[in-house]
Coordinates of C-alpha atoms in Angstrom, one line a residue:
X1 CA 13.0 -12.0 21.4
X2 CA 12.9 -15.7 20.6
X3 CA 10.6 -17.1 17.9
X4 CA 8.8 -19.3 20.4
X5 CA 7.7 -16.3 22.5
X6 CA 5.1 -15.5 19.8
X7 CA 1.7 -16.9 19.1
X8 CA 0.6 -16.3 15.4
X9 CA -3.1 -16.5 14.5
X10 CA -4.6 -16.3 11.1
X11 CA -8.3 -15.7 11.0
X12 CA -11.0 -14.6 8.5
X13 CA -13.5 -12.0 9.5
X14 CA -17.1 -13.4 9.9
X15 CA -19.0 -13.2 6.6
X16 CA -22.3 -14.5 5.3
X17 CA -22.2 -18.0 3.7
X18 CA -21.2 -17.9 0.0
X19 CA -19.5 -14.5 0.2
X20 CA -15.9 -13.9 -0.8
X21 CA -13.1 -13.4 1.8
X22 CA -13.1 -9.7 2.5
X23 CA -10.2 -9.3 5.0
X24 CA -7.3 -11.5 6.0
X25 CA -6.1 -10.9 9.5
X26 CA -2.7 -11.8 10.9
X27 CA -2.2 -11.2 14.6
X28 CA 1.3 -11.3 16.1
X29 CA 0.9 -11.7 19.9
X30 CA 4.2 -11.2 21.6
X31 CA 4.4 -12.2 25.2
X32 CA 6.3 -9.1 26.1
X33 CA 6.8 -6.4 23.5
X34 CA 8.6 -3.3 24.5
X35 CA 7.4 -0.5 22.2
X36 CA 9.7 2.1 23.9
X37 CA 12.4 3.4 21.6
X38 CA 15.2 5.0 23.6
X39 CA 16.6 7.7 21.3
X40 CA 18.8 9.2 24.0
X41 CA 21.6 6.6 23.6
X42 CA 21.3 6.4 19.8
X43 CA 24.2 7.3 17.5
X44 CA 23.7 9.3 14.3
X45 CA 23.4 6.0 12.4
X46 CA 20.6 4.9 14.6
X47 CA 18.7 8.1 13.9
X48 CA 18.5 7.5 10.2
X49 CA 14.7 7.4 10.2
X50 CA 13.2 7.1 6.7
X51 CA 9.4 7.3 6.4
X52 CA 7.8 5.2 3.7
X53 CA 6.8 6.7 0.3
X54 CA 3.8 9.1 0.6
X55 CA 3.8 9.0 4.4
X56 CA 1.5 11.4 6.2
X57 CA -0.5 11.8 9.4
X58 CA -4.2 11.4 8.6
X59 CA -5.6 12.0 12.1
X60 CA -4.7 11.2 15.7
X61 CA -3.4 7.7 15.7
X62 CA -4.0 7.2 11.9
X63 CA -1.2 7.3 9.3
X64 CA -1.0 6.5 5.6
X65 CA 1.8 5.6 3.3
X66 CA 3.1 3.5 0.4
X67 CA 4.5 0.0 0.9
X68 CA 7.1 0.1 3.7
X69 CA 10.3 -1.8 3.3
X70 CA 13.1 -2.6 5.7
X71 CA 14.7 0.8 5.4
X72 CA 11.4 2.2 6.9
X73 CA 11.2 -0.2 9.9
X74 CA 13.1 2.1 12.4
X75 CA 10.8 5.0 11.5
X76 CA 7.7 2.9 11.9
X77 CA 8.9 1.7 15.3
X78 CA 8.7 5.4 16.5
X79 CA 5.0 5.4 15.6
X80 CA 4.3 2.5 18.1
X81 CA 1.8 0.9 15.7
X82 CA -0.8 -1.5 16.9
X83 CA -2.2 -2.3 13.5
X84 CA -1.5 -2.1 9.7
X85 CA -4.3 -2.1 7.1
X86 CA -2.8 -3.4 3.9
X87 CA -5.1 -2.9 0.8
X88 CA -3.3 -5.1 -1.8
X89 CA -4.0 -8.7 -2.7
X90 CA -0.3 -9.7 -2.9
X91 CA 1.1 -11.7 0.1
X92 CA 2.9 -9.6 2.7
X93 CA 6.7 -10.1 2.4
X94 CA 8.5 -12.3 4.9
X95 CA 10.7 -9.4 6.1
X96 CA 7.7 -7.3 6.8
X97 CA 5.9 -10.1 8.6
X98 CA 9.0 -10.7 10.8
X99 CA 8.9 -6.9 11.6
X100 CA 5.2 -7.2 12.6
X101 CA 6.1 -10.2 14.8
X102 CA 8.9 -8.4 16.6
X103 CA 6.8 -5.4 17.3
X104 CA 3.5 -7.1 18.1
X105 CA 1.7 -5.4 15.2
X106 CA -1.6 -6.8 13.8
X107 CA -2.1 -7.0 10.0
X108 CA -5.5 -6.6 8.4
X109 CA -5.2 -7.4 4.6
X110 CA -7.9 -6.3 2.2
X111 CA -7.1 -7.8 -1.3
X112 CA -8.3 -4.9 -3.4
X113 CA -7.1 -5.3 -7.0
X114 CA -5.4 -2.5 -8.8
X115 CA -7.3 -1.4 -11.9
X116 CA -7.1 1.5 -14.3
X117 CA -10.2 2.8 -12.6
X118 CA -9.6 1.5 -9.0
X119 CA -12.4 3.2 -7.1
X120 CA -15.1 2.0 -9.4
X121 CA -14.1 -1.6 -8.6
X122 CA -13.8 -1.4 -4.9
X123 CA -16.8 -3.1 -3.3
X124 CA -18.7 -0.9 -0.8
X125 CA -18.7 -3.7 1.8
X126 CA -14.9 -3.9 1.7
X127 CA -14.5 -0.2 2.2
X128 CA -17.0 -0.3 5.1
X129 CA -15.1 -3.1 6.8
X130 CA -11.8 -1.3 6.4
X131 CA -13.4 1.9 7.7
X132 CA -14.7 0.0 10.7
X133 CA -11.1 -1.1 11.5
X134 CA -9.8 2.4 11.0
X135 CA -12.4 3.9 13.3
X136 CA -11.9 1.3 16.1
X137 CA -9.4 3.0 18.5
X138 CA -8.3 -0.4 19.7
X139 CA -6.5 -0.6 16.4
X140 CA -4.7 2.7 16.9
X141 CA -2.0 3.7 16.1
X142 CA -2.8 2.3 12.7
X143 CA -1.0 2.6 9.3
X144 CA -3.0 2.3 6.1
X145 CA -1.0 1.4 3.0
X146 CA -1.1 0.0 -0.5
X147 CA 1.8 -0.1 -3.0
X148 CA 2.3 3.6 -3.6
X149 CA -0.1 5.1 -1.0
X150 CA -2.1 6.8 -3.7
X151 CA -5.2 5.3 -5.2
X152 CA -6.5 2.5 -2.8
X153 CA -5.2 4.3 0.3
X154 CA -6.6 7.6 -1.1
X155 CA -10.0 6.0 -1.5
X156 CA -10.1 4.7 2.1
X157 CA -8.8 8.0 3.5
X158 CA -11.4 9.9 1.3
X159 CA -14.2 7.8 2.8
X160 CA -12.9 8.6 6.3
X161 CA -12.9 12.3 5.4
X162 CA -16.5 12.0 4.3
X163 CA -17.4 10.6 7.7
X164 CA -15.5 13.5 9.2
X165 CA -17.8 15.8 7.2
X166 CA -15.2 17.2 4.9
X167 CA -16.6 18.8 1.7
X168 CA -16.0 16.8 -1.4
X169 CA -13.7 19.4 -3.0
X170 CA -11.3 19.1 0.0
X171 CA -11.5 15.3 -0.1
X172 CA -10.5 15.4 -3.8
X173 CA -7.7 18.0 -3.2
X174 CA -6.2 15.7 -0.6
X175 CA -6.5 12.8 -2.9
X176 CA -4.7 14.7 -5.7
X177 CA -1.9 15.8 -3.5
X178 CA -0.9 12.1 -3.0
X179 CA -1.9 10.8 -6.4
X180 CA 0.1 13.6 -8.1
X181 CA 0.4 13.2 -11.9
X182 CA -1.3 9.9 -11.8
X183 CA -4.7 11.3 -10.6
X184 CA -7.3 10.6 -13.2
X185 CA -10.8 12.1 -13.6
X186 CA -12.2 8.5 -13.5
X187 CA -10.5 8.0 -10.1
X188 CA -12.3 11.0 -8.7
X189 CA -15.7 10.1 -10.1
X190 CA -15.2 6.5 -8.9
X191 CA -14.1 7.8 -5.5
X192 CA -17.3 9.9 -5.4
X193 CA -19.4 6.8 -6.1
X194 CA -17.7 4.9 -3.2
X195 CA -18.1 7.9 -0.9
X196 CA -21.8 7.9 -1.6
X197 CA -22.1 4.1 -1.0
X198 CA -20.6 4.2 2.5
X199 CA -23.6 5.9 4.1

């Protein structure tokens, strides 16, 4: 498709006066985006589908992963994503932004800093806003990601699990599966405090 067939909008979610920017939204509206991927005429090279680091299905229409790169774009196309929730403050790379444009995917960016104790420092209003986007089926299929798909993504998914009435031990077990050796006791206690604040 041609560049001029897209209308790119950048908007900030409504917030009370004096509050910090919580979410940056980039919408890529394609005039006609064909989300159909025809695998029947593909060669073996075309079928080299590589998921991003720490990719998993969270629920119907909800996926999680680490930061996708160009090697993952073919795989992501098979998901027919409507939205991506990006939990890092760093700007989205140009190649990824072009991928979003070509596939008509909306990006919601929450600039959550990475700390040694990340969950303690995630504001409850930021998590609530991100959860609102995850729960809104108009954004599905949606991919949630941060850099490695571990701590920030794990916190948001953990909050979703609480809303789904998972017991805390199951929430922490899932978190540890993705955080692996980097899971820290402070992460879990911090996640627990975030989980309690979302009610």
